[in-house]
Coordinates of C-alpha atoms in Angstrom, one line a residue:
M1 CA 99.7 135.2 146.7
S2 CA 103.2 135.7 145.3
T3 CA 104.2 132.1 146.3
L4 CA 102.6 128.7 145.9
T5 CA 103.5 125.9 148.3
V6 CA 102.9 122.5 146.9
S7 CA 103.1 118.9 148.2
L8 CA 103.5 115.9 146.0
V9 CA 102.8 112.3 147.2
Q10 CA 104.5 109.2 145.8
Y11 CA 103.5 105.7 146.9
D12 CA 102.6 102.1 145.6
I13 CA 99.0 102.2 144.6
Q14 CA 97.2 99.1 145.8
W15 CA 95.2 97.6 142.9
L16 CA 91.5 98.2 143.1
S17 CA 91.7 98.9 146.8
P18 CA 90.5 102.5 147.4
E19 CA 90.2 102.2 151.2
H20 CA 93.7 100.8 151.5
N21 CA 95.0 103.7 149.4
F22 CA 93.0 106.3 151.2
K23 CA 94.4 105.2 154.5
K24 CA 97.9 105.2 153.1
I25 CA 97.5 108.8 151.9
E26 CA 96.1 109.8 155.3
R27 CA 99.2 108.4 157.0
L28 CA 101.5 110.1 154.6
T29 CA 99.8 113.5 155.0
A30 CA 99.1 113.3 158.7
Q31 CA 102.0 115.7 159.4
L32 CA 101.7 117.6 156.2
Q33 CA 103.2 121.1 156.2
P34 CA 100.8 123.9 155.4
C35 CA 100.4 124.1 151.6
D36 CA 98.2 125.5 148.9
L37 CA 98.1 122.4 146.6
L38 CA 98.4 118.7 147.4
L39 CA 99.0 116.4 144.4
L40 CA 98.1 112.7 144.3
P41 CA 99.1 110.4 141.4
E42 CA 97.0 109.4 138.4
T43 CA 94.2 107.0 139.4
F44 CA 95.4 107.3 143.0
A45 CA 92.5 105.2 144.4
T46 CA 92.5 102.1 142.1
G47 CA 95.6 102.0 139.9
F48 CA 95.4 102.3 136.1
A49 CA 92.6 99.7 135.9
L50 CA 91.4 100.2 132.3
K51 CA 89.7 96.9 131.8
E52 CA 88.1 96.5 135.2
Q53 CA 84.9 97.9 136.6
T54 CA 85.8 101.0 138.5
A55 CA 82.5 103.0 138.5
E56 CA 81.7 102.1 142.1
F57 CA 85.0 103.7 143.3
A58 CA 84.6 107.1 141.7
D59 CA 82.3 108.8 144.2
P60 CA 84.2 107.6 147.2
A61 CA 87.4 108.8 145.7
L62 CA 86.0 112.3 145.1
T63 CA 84.5 112.3 148.6
F64 CA 87.9 111.4 150.0
M65 CA 89.6 114.3 148.1
R66 CA 87.0 116.8 149.3
A67 CA 87.5 115.7 152.9
L68 CA 91.3 115.9 152.5
A69 CA 91.0 119.4 151.1
A70 CA 88.9 120.5 154.0
Q71 CA 91.2 118.8 156.5
H72 CA 94.4 120.5 155.2
N73 CA 92.7 123.7 153.9
C74 CA 94.3 123.4 150.5
V75 CA 93.4 122.3 146.9
V76 CA 93.7 118.6 146.5
A77 CA 94.2 117.2 143.0
G78 CA 94.4 113.7 141.5
S79 CA 92.8 111.6 138.8
V80 CA 90.0 109.2 139.0
L81 CA 88.4 106.8 136.5
V82 CA 84.8 107.8 136.2
S83 CA 81.9 106.5 134.0
E84 CA 81.6 108.4 130.7
G85 CA 78.8 106.9 128.5
D86 CA 79.9 103.3 127.6
K87 CA 83.5 104.1 128.5
K88 CA 85.4 105.8 131.2
A89 CA 87.0 109.2 131.5
N90 CA 90.4 109.7 133.3
R91 CA 89.2 112.7 135.2
F92 CA 91.8 114.9 136.9
Y93 CA 89.8 116.4 139.8
W94 CA 90.7 119.7 141.5
C95 CA 89.0 120.0 144.9
W96 CA 89.1 123.4 146.7
P97 CA 88.7 123.6 150.5
P98 CA 85.4 125.0 151.8
A99 CA 85.2 128.8 152.0
L100 CA 83.6 130.5 154.9
N101 CA 80.0 129.3 155.5
E102 CA 80.5 126.4 153.0
E103 CA 80.2 122.7 153.8
T104 CA 82.3 121.7 150.8
G105 CA 84.5 123.5 148.3
R106 CA 84.1 123.8 144.6
V107 CA 85.3 121.0 142.3
E108 CA 86.7 121.4 138.8
Y109 CA 88.3 118.9 136.5
Y110 CA 90.3 118.2 133.3
D111 CA 89.8 115.0 131.4
K112 CA 92.9 113.3 130.0
R113 CA 93.2 114.3 126.3
H114 CA 95.8 111.9 124.8
L115 CA 95.2 108.1 124.9
F116 CA 97.9 105.5 124.5
C117 CA 97.1 103.6 121.3
L118 CA 99.7 100.9 121.9
G119 CA 97.9 100.0 125.1
H120 CA 94.4 100.2 123.4
E121 CA 93.5 102.9 126.0
G122 CA 90.9 104.3 123.6
N123 CA 88.9 101.1 123.7
Y124 CA 88.1 101.8 127.4
V125 CA 88.6 105.6 127.9
S126 CA 87.0 108.6 126.1
A127 CA 89.5 111.4 125.3
G128 CA 88.9 114.8 126.8
R129 CA 88.5 117.7 124.6
D130 CA 89.1 120.8 126.6
R131 CA 92.5 122.4 127.5
K132 CA 92.0 124.0 130.9
V133 CA 93.9 126.3 133.2
F134 CA 93.1 126.6 136.9
E135 CA 94.0 129.4 139.3
I136 CA 95.3 129.3 142.8
G137 CA 96.1 132.8 144.1
D138 CA 98.3 134.5 141.5
F139 CA 99.3 131.3 139.8
K140 CA 97.8 129.9 136.7
I141 CA 98.1 126.1 136.4
L142 CA 97.9 123.8 133.4
P143 CA 96.7 120.3 134.4
Q144 CA 97.9 117.3 132.4
V145 CA 97.8 113.5 132.8
C146 CA 100.6 111.0 132.1
Y147 CA 100.7 110.4 128.3
D148 CA 99.8 114.1 127.6
L149 CA 103.4 114.8 128.4
R150 CA 104.5 113.6 124.9
F151 CA 102.4 116.2 123.1
P152 CA 104.0 119.7 123.4
V153 CA 101.7 121.5 121.0
F154 CA 98.8 120.9 123.4
Q155 CA 100.9 122.1 126.3
R156 CA 102.4 125.1 124.6
N157 CA 102.4 128.0 126.9
R158 CA 100.6 130.9 125.2
N159 CA 101.4 133.1 128.2
D160 CA 98.4 131.6 129.9
Y161 CA 100.0 129.6 132.7
D162 CA 102.8 129.6 135.2
V163 CA 102.9 126.0 136.3
M164 CA 102.4 122.7 134.4
V165 CA 101.2 119.8 136.5
N166 CA 101.4 116.2 135.3
V167 CA 100.1 113.2 137.4
A168 CA 101.0 109.8 136.1
N169 CA 101.3 106.0 136.2
W170 CA 104.4 106.2 134.0
P171 CA 106.2 102.9 133.6
A172 CA 109.8 102.4 134.7
A173 CA 110.6 101.0 131.3
R174 CA 110.1 104.5 129.8
R175 CA 111.5 106.5 132.7
F176 CA 114.2 108.2 130.7
A177 CA 111.5 109.7 128.5
W178 CA 109.7 110.9 131.6
D179 CA 112.7 112.7 133.0
T180 CA 113.7 114.2 129.7
L181 CA 110.3 115.4 128.6
L182 CA 109.5 117.0 132.0
R183 CA 112.6 119.1 131.8
A184 CA 111.9 120.0 128.1
R185 CA 108.4 121.2 129.0
A186 CA 109.8 123.4 131.8
I187 CA 112.5 124.9 129.6
E188 CA 110.5 125.5 126.4
N189 CA 107.4 126.9 128.3
Q190 CA 109.4 128.9 130.8
C191 CA 107.2 127.5 133.6
Y192 CA 107.4 125.5 136.8
V193 CA 106.7 121.8 136.3
L194 CA 105.2 119.5 139.0
A195 CA 105.2 115.8 138.2
N196 CA 103.7 113.1 140.3
N197 CA 104.3 109.4 139.6
R198 CA 103.7 106.1 141.5
I199 CA 105.9 103.3 142.4
G200 CA 105.4 99.5 142.5
E201 CA 103.8 97.0 140.2
D202 CA 100.3 97.4 139.1
G203 CA 97.6 94.7 138.4
Y204 CA 98.9 94.1 134.9
G205 CA 102.4 93.5 136.1
T206 CA 103.8 96.9 134.9
A207 CA 106.6 98.2 137.1
H208 CA 106.9 101.9 138.2
N209 CA 109.8 103.5 140.0
G210 CA 108.7 107.0 140.6
G211 CA 110.3 110.2 139.4
T212 CA 108.0 112.5 141.4
V213 CA 109.7 115.9 141.1
A214 CA 109.3 119.7 141.2
L215 CA 111.2 121.6 138.5
D216 CA 111.8 125.3 138.1
Y217 CA 111.6 127.2 134.8
L218 CA 115.2 126.3 133.9
G219 CA 114.4 122.6 134.1
Q220 CA 116.3 122.3 137.4
S221 CA 115.1 120.1 140.2
L222 CA 113.8 121.8 143.3
L223 CA 113.0 118.6 145.1
Q224 CA 112.5 115.0 144.2
V225 CA 111.2 111.9 146.0
P226 CA 113.8 109.1 145.9
D227 CA 113.2 106.4 143.3
D228 CA 111.2 103.3 144.5
Q229 CA 110.4 105.0 147.8
T230 CA 107.2 106.2 149.4
G231 CA 107.4 109.8 150.3
V232 CA 106.0 113.4 150.3
I233 CA 107.9 116.5 149.2
T234 CA 106.9 120.1 149.8
T235 CA 108.3 123.1 148.0
T236 CA 107.4 126.7 147.5
L237 CA 107.3 128.4 144.0
S238 CA 108.0 132.1 143.6
K239 CA 105.9 134.1 141.1
E240 CA 108.3 137.0 141.4
A241 CA 111.3 134.9 140.4
L242 CA 109.4 133.4 137.4
V243 CA 108.3 136.9 136.2
Q244 CA 111.8 138.2 136.6
F245 CA 113.2 135.3 134.5
R246 CA 110.7 135.7 131.8
T247 CA 111.4 139.5 131.7
Q248 CA 115.2 139.0 131.4
F249 CA 114.9 136.2 128.9
P250 CA 111.6 136.8 127.0
A251 CA 111.8 133.9 124.6
H252 CA 108.0 133.7 124.5
L253 CA 108.0 136.9 122.4
D254 CA 109.6 135.0 119.5
A255 CA 107.1 132.1 119.7
D256 CA 105.0 131.1 116.7
D257 CA 101.4 132.2 116.7
F258 CA 98.8 129.4 116.2
N259 CA 95.3 128.3 117.1
L260 CA 94.7 124.9 118.8
E261 CA 91.7 123.0 117.7
C262 CA 90.6 120.0 119.8

């Protein structure tokens, strides 16, 4: 697969109302173009409900994702708050569609690594430890969640991925940082960046205005959902164009060598 077609969904997540959010996603993706990867925002089923009980919603959210993957014959990815000991994990699930003679496809996940100390996130959520890279066809993809975006060492491309994905509930008050850091990650890592954010006000009164975008390896926008609007964008990434750019401008050959310990 020399191309990767991706769809990103932006909407106002109804607080602690999974069924409402599932129906909204179904409506938005009813006429979805054929794609390889469908991205949903961080905590797409409940909103970023750190302090509330969300364990009962985790299994239905995963079941919904697996059904959506089967329906559209693509990988469906989005984060869910799941029980992890006496806390939660912000688990970024990747659900593959069923292969021939399978009822359900495989599921992998990445747990959000970086927790927002100013919001006391660590009081409710356990930090993930593993940096993971998933593969769809010829594309290697680094999954990240929201606040991870601020930590470039963890995201440093060691020639091990082609696309960085970040799903978020990133506040409107810090939108400038979101836009700037996404472009920086694309440029410094010579990779595509797919970023998926929500709109609307959450249960804590925090406003979000979107910024869902697909960027190329130059940090240039390929497509973006308009601010404060519900919508779906679909774009196709070229592996050939990425390899050609890296060959012509091989900045990665001058990068510092280091080991990452989590």
